[in-house]
Amino acid sequence: DSPLVGAGCYANNASVAVSCTGTGEVCIRTLAAYDIAALMEFGGLRLADAWERVVMEKLPALGGSGGLIAVDHEGNVALPFNSEGMYRA
């Protein structure tokens, strides 16, 4: 895990709030949480498209696994992961 703003967590009222878990070094290298917000705010992607790019493409490309919890400014929720499981209550 990487509880660093931008890497493991990020929130912006204009786009999304994200909290990540998984291979911390890879989340730090990719700024995973911020990347999702930037893809939405500046790239015009929807939450589902942004997390797909980060969780399913960028993290594995660097040997990382994990997932995230995200809520966008419209109330859409995402809980994707590319690992064996991401347990939550």
Short mmCIF file of C-alpha atoms in Angstrom, two decimals:
data_model
loop_
_atom_site.label_atom_id
_atom_site.label_comp_id
_atom_site.label_asym_id
_atom_site.label_seq_id
_atom_site.Cartn_x
_atom_site.Cartn_y
_atom_site.Cartn_z
CA ASP A 1 0.00 0.00 0.00
CA SER A 2 1.08 3.58 -0.56
CA PRO A 3 -0.82 6.17 1.50
CA LEU A 4 0.80 9.02 -0.40
CA VAL A 5 -1.45 11.67 -1.92
CA GLY A 6 -1.47 11.11 -5.67
CA ALA A 7 -0.11 7.59 -5.50
CA GLY A 8 -2.43 5.71 -3.14
CA CYS A 9 -5.15 8.28 -2.59
CA TYR A 10 -6.46 11.36 -4.34
CA ALA A 11 -9.67 13.38 -4.33
CA ASN A 12 -10.90 16.23 -6.49
CA ASN A 13 -14.49 17.49 -6.35
CA ALA A 14 -14.41 18.07 -10.12
CA SER A 15 -13.63 14.47 -10.98
CA VAL A 16 -13.20 11.60 -8.52
CA ALA A 17 -12.05 10.32 -5.13
CA VAL A 18 -9.73 7.28 -5.27
CA SER A 19 -8.10 5.01 -2.70
CA CYS A 20 -5.70 2.31 -3.94
CA THR A 21 -4.24 -0.88 -2.49
CA GLY A 22 -1.68 -3.27 -3.88
CA THR A 23 1.94 -3.09 -4.96
CA GLY A 24 2.88 0.22 -3.37
CA GLU A 25 6.02 0.85 -5.40
CA VAL A 26 4.05 0.58 -8.64
CA CYS A 27 1.28 2.85 -7.36
CA ILE A 28 3.96 5.39 -6.50
CA ARG A 29 5.69 5.10 -9.89
CA THR A 30 2.43 5.50 -11.80
CA LEU A 31 0.72 7.96 -9.41
CA ALA A 32 -2.20 5.58 -9.82
CA ALA A 33 -4.84 7.52 -7.88
CA TYR A 34 -4.01 10.86 -9.47
CA ASP A 35 -3.71 9.27 -12.91
CA ILE A 36 -7.34 8.17 -12.76
CA ALA A 37 -8.45 11.69 -11.82
CA ALA A 38 -6.28 13.26 -14.54
CA LEU A 39 -7.57 10.86 -17.20
CA MET A 40 -11.10 11.88 -16.26
CA GLU A 41 -10.55 15.61 -15.83
CA PHE A 42 -8.11 16.29 -18.67
CA GLY A 43 -8.63 13.26 -20.91
CA GLY A 44 -12.42 13.24 -20.77
CA LEU A 45 -12.58 9.56 -19.81
CA ARG A 46 -15.40 8.09 -17.76
CA LEU A 47 -14.51 6.41 -14.46
CA ALA A 48 -14.82 2.92 -15.96
CA ASP A 49 -12.44 3.77 -18.80
CA ALA A 50 -9.93 5.49 -16.51
CA TRP A 51 -9.68 2.63 -14.02
CA GLU A 52 -9.47 0.11 -16.86
CA ARG A 53 -6.42 1.90 -18.24
CA VAL A 54 -4.67 2.23 -14.88
CA VAL A 55 -5.58 -1.02 -13.07
CA MET A 56 -5.62 -3.39 -16.04
CA GLU A 57 -2.89 -1.85 -18.22
CA LYS A 58 -0.45 0.44 -16.39
CA LEU A 59 -0.03 -1.44 -13.10
CA PRO A 60 0.56 -4.87 -14.69
CA ALA A 61 2.94 -3.37 -17.27
CA LEU A 62 5.26 -2.54 -14.35
CA GLY A 63 4.71 -5.86 -12.57
CA GLY A 64 2.15 -4.52 -10.12
CA SER A 65 -1.16 -5.83 -8.89
CA GLY A 66 -3.90 -4.38 -6.75
CA GLY A 67 -7.12 -2.51 -6.92
CA LEU A 68 -8.98 0.58 -5.84
CA ILE A 69 -12.18 2.06 -4.58
CA ALA A 70 -13.38 5.15 -6.44
CA VAL A 71 -16.43 7.40 -6.49
CA ASP A 72 -16.78 9.97 -9.24
CA HIS A 73 -18.50 13.36 -9.08
CA GLU A 74 -21.72 11.81 -10.44
CA GLY A 75 -21.84 9.13 -7.73
CA ASN A 76 -20.63 6.24 -9.88
CA VAL A 77 -18.67 3.69 -7.83
CA ALA A 78 -15.85 1.41 -9.00
CA LEU A 79 -14.08 -1.40 -7.11
CA PRO A 80 -11.79 -2.97 -9.74
CA PHE A 81 -8.76 -5.16 -9.07
CA ASN A 82 -6.27 -7.16 -11.13
CA SER A 83 -5.17 -9.45 -8.31
CA GLU A 84 -6.55 -12.75 -7.06
CA GLY A 85 -8.93 -10.84 -4.83
CA MET A 86 -9.59 -7.54 -3.11
CA TYR A 87 -11.53 -8.30 0.03
CA ARG A 88 -13.76 -5.63 1.51
CA ALA A 89 -16.73 -5.41 3.83
#
